[in-house]
mmCIF file of C-alpha atoms and ligand atoms in Angstrom:
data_model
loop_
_atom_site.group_PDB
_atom_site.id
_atom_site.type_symbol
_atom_site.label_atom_id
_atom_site.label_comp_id
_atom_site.label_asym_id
_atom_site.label_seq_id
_atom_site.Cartn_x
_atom_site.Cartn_y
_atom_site.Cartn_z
ATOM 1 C CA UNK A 1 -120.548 127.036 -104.704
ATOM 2 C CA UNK A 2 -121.284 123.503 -103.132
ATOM 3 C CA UNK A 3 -121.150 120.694 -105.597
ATOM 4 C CA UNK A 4 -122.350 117.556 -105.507
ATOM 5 C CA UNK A 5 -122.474 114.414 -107.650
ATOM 6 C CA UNK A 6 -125.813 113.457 -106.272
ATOM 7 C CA UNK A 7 -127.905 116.001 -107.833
ATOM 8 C CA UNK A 8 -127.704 117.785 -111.198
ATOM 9 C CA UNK A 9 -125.973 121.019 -111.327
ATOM 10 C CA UNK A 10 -126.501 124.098 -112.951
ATOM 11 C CA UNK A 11 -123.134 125.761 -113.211
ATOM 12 C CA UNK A 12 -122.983 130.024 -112.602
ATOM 13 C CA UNK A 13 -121.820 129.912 -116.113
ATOM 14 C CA UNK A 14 -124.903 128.089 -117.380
ATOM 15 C CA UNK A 15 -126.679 130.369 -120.226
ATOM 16 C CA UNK A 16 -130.282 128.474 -120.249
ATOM 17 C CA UNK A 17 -132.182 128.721 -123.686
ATOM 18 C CA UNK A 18 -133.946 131.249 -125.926
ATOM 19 C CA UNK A 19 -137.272 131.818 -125.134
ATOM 20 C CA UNK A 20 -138.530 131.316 -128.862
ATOM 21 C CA UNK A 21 -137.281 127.583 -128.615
ATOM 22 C CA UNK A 22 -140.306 126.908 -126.027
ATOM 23 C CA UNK A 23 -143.470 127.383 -124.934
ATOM 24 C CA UNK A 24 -144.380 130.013 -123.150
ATOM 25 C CA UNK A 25 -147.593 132.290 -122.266
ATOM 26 C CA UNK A 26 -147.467 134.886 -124.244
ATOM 27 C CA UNK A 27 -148.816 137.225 -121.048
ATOM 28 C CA UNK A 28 -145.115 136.466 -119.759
ATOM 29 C CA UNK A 29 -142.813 136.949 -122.944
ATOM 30 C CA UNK A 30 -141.581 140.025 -122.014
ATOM 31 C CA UNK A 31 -141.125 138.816 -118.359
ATOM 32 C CA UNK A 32 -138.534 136.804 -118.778
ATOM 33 C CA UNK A 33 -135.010 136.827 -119.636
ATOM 34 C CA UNK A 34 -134.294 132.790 -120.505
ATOM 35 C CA UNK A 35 -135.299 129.068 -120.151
ATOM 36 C CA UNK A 36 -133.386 127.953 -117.347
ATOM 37 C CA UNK A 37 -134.686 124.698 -116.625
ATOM 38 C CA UNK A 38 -136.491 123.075 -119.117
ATOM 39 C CA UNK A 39 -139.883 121.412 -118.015
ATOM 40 C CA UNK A 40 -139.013 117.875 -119.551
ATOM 41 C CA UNK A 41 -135.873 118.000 -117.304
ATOM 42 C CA UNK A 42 -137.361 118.576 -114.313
ATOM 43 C CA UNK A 43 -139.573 115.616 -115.270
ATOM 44 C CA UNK A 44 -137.241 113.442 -116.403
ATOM 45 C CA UNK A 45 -134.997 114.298 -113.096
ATOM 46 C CA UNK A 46 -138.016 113.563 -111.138
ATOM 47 C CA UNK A 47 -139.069 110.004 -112.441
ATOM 48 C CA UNK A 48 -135.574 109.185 -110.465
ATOM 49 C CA UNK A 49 -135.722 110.593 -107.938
ATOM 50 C CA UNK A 50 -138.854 108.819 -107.362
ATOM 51 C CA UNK A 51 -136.608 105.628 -107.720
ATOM 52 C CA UNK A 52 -134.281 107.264 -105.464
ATOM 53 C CA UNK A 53 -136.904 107.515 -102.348
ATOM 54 C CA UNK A 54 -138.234 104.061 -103.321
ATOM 55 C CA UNK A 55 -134.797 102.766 -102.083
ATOM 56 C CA UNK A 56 -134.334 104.590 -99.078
ATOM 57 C CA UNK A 57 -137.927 105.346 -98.045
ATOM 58 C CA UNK A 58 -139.966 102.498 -99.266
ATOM 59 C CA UNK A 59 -139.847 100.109 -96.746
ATOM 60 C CA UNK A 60 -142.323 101.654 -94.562
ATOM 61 C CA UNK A 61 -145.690 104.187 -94.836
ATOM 62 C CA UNK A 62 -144.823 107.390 -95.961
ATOM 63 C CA UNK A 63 -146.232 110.383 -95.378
ATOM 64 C CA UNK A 64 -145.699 112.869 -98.323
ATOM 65 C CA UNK A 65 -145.892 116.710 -97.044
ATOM 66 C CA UNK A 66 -146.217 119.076 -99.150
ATOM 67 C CA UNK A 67 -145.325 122.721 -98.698
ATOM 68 C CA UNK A 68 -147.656 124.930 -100.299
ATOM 69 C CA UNK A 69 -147.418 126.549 -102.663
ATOM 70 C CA UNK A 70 -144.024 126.513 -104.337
ATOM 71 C CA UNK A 71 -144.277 122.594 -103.805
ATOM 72 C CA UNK A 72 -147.065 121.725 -105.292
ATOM 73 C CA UNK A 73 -145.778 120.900 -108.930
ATOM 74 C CA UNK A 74 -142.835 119.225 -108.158
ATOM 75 C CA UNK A 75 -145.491 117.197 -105.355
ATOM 76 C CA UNK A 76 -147.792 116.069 -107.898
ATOM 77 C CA UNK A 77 -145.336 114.566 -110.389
ATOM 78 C CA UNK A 78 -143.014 112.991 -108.083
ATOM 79 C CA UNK A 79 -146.115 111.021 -106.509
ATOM 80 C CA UNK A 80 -147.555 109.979 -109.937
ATOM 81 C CA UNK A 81 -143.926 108.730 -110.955
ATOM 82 C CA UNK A 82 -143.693 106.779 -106.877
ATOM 83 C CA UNK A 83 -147.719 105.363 -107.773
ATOM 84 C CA UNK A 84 -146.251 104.125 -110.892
ATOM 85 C CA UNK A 85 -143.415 102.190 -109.037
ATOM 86 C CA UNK A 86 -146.033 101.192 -106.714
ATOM 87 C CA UNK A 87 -148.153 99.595 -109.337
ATOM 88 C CA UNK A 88 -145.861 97.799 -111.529
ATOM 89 C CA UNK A 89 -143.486 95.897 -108.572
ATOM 90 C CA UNK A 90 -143.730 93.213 -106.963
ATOM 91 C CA UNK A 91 -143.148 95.466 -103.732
ATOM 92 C CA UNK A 92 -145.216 98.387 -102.686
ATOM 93 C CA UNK A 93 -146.156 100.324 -99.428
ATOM 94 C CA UNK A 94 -148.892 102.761 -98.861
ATOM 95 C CA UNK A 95 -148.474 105.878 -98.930
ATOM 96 C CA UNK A 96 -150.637 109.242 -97.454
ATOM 97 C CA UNK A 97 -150.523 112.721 -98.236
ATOM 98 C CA UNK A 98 -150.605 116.413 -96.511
ATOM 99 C CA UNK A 99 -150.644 119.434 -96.842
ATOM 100 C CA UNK A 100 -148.992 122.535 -95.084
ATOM 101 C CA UNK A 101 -148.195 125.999 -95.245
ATOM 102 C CA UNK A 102 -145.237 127.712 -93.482
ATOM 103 C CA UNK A 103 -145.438 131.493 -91.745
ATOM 104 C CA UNK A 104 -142.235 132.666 -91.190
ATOM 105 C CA UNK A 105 -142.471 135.001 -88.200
ATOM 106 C CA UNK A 106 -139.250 137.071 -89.041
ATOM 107 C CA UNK A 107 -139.492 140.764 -87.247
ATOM 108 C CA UNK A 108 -136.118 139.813 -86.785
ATOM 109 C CA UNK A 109 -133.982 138.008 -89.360
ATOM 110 C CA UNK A 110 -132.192 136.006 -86.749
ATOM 111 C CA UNK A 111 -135.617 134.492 -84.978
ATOM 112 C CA UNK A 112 -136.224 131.896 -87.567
ATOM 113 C CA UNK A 113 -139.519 130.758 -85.837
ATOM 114 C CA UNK A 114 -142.107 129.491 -87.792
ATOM 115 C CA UNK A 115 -145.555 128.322 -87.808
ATOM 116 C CA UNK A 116 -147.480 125.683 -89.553
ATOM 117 C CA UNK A 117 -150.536 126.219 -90.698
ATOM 118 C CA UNK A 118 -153.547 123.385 -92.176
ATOM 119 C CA UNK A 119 -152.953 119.913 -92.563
ATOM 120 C CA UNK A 120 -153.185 117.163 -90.136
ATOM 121 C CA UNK A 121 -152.119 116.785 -86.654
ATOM 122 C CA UNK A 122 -148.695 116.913 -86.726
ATOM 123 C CA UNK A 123 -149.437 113.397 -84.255
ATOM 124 C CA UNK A 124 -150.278 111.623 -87.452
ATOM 125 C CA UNK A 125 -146.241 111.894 -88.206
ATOM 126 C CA UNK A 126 -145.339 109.571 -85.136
ATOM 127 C CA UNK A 127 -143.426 106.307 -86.869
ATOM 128 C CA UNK A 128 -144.050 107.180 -89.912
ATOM 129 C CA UNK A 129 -141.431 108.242 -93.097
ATOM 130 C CA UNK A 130 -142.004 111.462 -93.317
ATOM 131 C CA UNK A 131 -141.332 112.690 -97.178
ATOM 132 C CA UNK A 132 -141.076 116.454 -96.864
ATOM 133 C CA UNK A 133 -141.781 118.009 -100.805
ATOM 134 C CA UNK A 134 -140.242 121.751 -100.643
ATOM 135 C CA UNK A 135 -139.482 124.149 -103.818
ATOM 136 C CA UNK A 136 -136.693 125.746 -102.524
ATOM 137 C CA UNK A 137 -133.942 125.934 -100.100
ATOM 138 C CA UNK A 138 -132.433 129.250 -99.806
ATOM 139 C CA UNK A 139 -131.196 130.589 -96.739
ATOM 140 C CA UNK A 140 -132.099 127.073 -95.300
ATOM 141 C CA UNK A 141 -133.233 128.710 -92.046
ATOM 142 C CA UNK A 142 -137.098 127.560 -92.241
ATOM 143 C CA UNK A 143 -136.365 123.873 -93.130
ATOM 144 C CA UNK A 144 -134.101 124.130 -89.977
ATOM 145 C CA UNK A 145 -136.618 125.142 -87.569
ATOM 146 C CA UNK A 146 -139.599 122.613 -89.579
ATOM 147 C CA UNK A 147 -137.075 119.516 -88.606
ATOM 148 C CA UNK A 148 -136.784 120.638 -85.721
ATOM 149 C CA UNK A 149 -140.919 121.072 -85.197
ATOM 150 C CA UNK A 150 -140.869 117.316 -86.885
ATOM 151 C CA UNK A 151 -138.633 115.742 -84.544
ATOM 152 C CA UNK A 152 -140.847 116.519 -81.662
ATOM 153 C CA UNK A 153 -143.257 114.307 -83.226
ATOM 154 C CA UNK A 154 -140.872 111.170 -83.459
ATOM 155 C CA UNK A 155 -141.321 110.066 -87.161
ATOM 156 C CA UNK A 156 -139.256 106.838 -88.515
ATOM 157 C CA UNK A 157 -137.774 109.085 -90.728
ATOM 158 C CA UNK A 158 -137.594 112.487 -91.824
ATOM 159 C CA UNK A 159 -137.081 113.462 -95.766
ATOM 160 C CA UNK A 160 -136.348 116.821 -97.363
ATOM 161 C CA UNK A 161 -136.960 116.424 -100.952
ATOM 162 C CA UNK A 162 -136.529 119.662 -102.498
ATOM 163 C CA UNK A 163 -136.339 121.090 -106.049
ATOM 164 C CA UNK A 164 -134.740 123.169 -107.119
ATOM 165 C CA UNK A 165 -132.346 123.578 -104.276
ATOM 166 C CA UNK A 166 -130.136 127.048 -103.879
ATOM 167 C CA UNK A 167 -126.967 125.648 -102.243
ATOM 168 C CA UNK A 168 -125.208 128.891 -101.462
ATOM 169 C CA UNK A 169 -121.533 129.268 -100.494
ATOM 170 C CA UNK A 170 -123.167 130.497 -96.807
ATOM 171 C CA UNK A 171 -125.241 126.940 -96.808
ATOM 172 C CA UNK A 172 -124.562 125.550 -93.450
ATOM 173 C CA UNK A 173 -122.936 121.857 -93.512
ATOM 174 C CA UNK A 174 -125.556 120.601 -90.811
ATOM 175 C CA UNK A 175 -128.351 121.558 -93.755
ATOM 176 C CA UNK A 176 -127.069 119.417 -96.207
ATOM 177 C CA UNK A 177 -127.016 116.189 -93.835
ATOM 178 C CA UNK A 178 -130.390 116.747 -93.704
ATOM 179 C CA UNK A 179 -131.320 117.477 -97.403
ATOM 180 C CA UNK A 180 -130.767 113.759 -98.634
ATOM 181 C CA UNK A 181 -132.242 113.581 -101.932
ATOM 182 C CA UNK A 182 -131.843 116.773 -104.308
ATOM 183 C CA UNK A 183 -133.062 117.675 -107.792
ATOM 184 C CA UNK A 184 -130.841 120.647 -109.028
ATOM 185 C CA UNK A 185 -128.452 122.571 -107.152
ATOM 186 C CA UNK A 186 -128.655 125.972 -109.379
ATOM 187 C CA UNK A 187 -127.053 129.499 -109.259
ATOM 188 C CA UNK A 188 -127.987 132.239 -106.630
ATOM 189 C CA UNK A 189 -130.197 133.890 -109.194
ATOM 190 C CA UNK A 190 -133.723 134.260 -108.408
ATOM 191 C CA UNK A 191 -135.793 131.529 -110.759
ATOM 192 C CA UNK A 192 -139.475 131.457 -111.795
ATOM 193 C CA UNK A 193 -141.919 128.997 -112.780
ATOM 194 C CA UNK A 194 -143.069 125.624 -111.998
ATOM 195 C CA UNK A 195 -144.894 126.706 -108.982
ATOM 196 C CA UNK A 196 -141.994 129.004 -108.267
ATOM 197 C CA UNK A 197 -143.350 132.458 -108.003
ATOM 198 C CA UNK A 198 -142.311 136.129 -107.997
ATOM 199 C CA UNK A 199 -145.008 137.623 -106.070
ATOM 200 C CA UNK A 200 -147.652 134.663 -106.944
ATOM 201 C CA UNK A 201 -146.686 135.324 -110.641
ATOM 202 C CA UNK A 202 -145.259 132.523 -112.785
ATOM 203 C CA UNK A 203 -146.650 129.908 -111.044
ATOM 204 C CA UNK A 204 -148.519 129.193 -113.713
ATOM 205 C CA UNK A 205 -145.300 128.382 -115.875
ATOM 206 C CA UNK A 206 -143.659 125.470 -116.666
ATOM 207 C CA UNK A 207 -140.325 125.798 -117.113
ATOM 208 C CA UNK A 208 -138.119 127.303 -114.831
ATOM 209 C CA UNK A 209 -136.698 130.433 -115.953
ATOM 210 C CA UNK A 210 -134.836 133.534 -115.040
ATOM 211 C CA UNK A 211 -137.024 136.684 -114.689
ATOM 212 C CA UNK A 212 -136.668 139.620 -116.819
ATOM 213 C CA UNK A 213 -136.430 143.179 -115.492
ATOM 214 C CA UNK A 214 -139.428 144.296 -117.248
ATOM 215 C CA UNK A 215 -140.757 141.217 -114.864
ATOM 216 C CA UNK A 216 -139.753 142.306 -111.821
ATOM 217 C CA UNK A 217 -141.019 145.807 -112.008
ATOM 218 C CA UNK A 218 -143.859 145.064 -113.646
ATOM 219 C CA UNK A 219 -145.133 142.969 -110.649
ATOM 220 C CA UNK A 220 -143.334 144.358 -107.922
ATOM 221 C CA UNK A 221 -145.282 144.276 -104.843
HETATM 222 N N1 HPA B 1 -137.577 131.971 -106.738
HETATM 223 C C1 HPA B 1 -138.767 131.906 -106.101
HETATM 224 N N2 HPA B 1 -138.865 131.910 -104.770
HETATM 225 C C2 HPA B 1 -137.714 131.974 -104.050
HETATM 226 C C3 HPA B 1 -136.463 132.027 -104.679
HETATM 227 C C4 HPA B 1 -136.390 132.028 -106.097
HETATM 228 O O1 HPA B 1 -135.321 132.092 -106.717
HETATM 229 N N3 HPA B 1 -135.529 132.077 -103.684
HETATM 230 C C5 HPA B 1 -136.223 132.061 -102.502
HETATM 231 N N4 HPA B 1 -137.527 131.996 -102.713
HETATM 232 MG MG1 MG B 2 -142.588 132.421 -102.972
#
């Protein structure tokens, strides 16, 4: 596995938490096998890396993108945490938000063409610092090809903020130049929860967790 100083890491070895030391909806007990990433962590992680994009973004209007769905918790807190910045500096820029959805068009693995769908005109990018809010990189294949759709566009600066991030053993080198600021570089297991879903399930969980098998079957597509 890829490691990294710049992010936290969960090691293969990590055992997460009992379920009985948190909260969680009791319609998913049984769903689950462990607390993998603890809500207040991811929190906590993100109030930095707020700071982080401050410093390296914040000299010029942003435009924060957010891929739906799986990004939309991890979208919403890291803005409140950069509006709080904002507001108590002596420095601020604006900053304006969108919102985008990504269909993969994958009759063959190897196409890796996709297609955005809502949000702006991808025009509105031109000059701009473009703050890309993902939930997760696996394969890495569609934030490839949305870069690549970006670049056409000519923004200042292009972004991928992305948590948690699978870096896999097969992770290209080229993906990581472009992944600059990273919450948690985690396992190749799959992980629920905080807008990360198993068949739209557990989105509507906070922590992130490791799904059960009684989960999996139970809302197998
Ligand atoms: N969880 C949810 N969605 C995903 C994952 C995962 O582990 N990997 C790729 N998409
Ligand atoms: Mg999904």
């Amino acid at each position: 596995m890829a490691t990294s100083s710049s992010c936290v890491v969960i090691s293969d070895e990590e055992q997460g938490y009992d379920l009985d030391l948190f909260c969680i909806p009791k319609h998913y007990a049984a769903d689950l096998e462990r607390v993998y990433i603890p809500h207040g962590l991811i929190l906590d992680r993100t109030e930095r890396l707020a700071r982080e994009i401050m410093k390296e973004m914040g000299g010029h209007h942003i435009v924060a993108l957010c891929v739906l769905k799986g990004g939309y918790k991890f979208f919403a807190d890291l803005l409140d945490y950069i509006k709080a910045l904002n507001r108590n500096s002596d420095r601020s820029i604006p900053m304006t938000v969108d919102f985008i959805r990504l269909k993969s068009y994958c009759n063959d693995q190897s196409t890796g063409e996709i297609k955005v769908i809502g949000g702006d005109d991808l025009s509105t990018l031109t000059g701009k610092n473009v703050l890309i809010v993902e939930d997760i990189i696996d394969t890495g294949k569609t934030m490839k090809t949305l870069l690549q759709l970006l670049k056409q566009y000519n923004p200042k600066m292009v972004k991928v903020f992305n948590a948690p991030v699978f870096m896999k053993e097969t992770h290209p080198f080229s993906l990581f130049l472009c992944v600059s600021v990273v919450g948690f570089e985690v396992p190749d297991k799959f992980v629920v929860g905080y807008a990360l879903d198993y068949n739209e399930y557990f989105r509507d969980l906070n922590h992130i967790c490791v799904i059960s098998e009684t989960g999996k079957e139970k809302y197998k597509a």
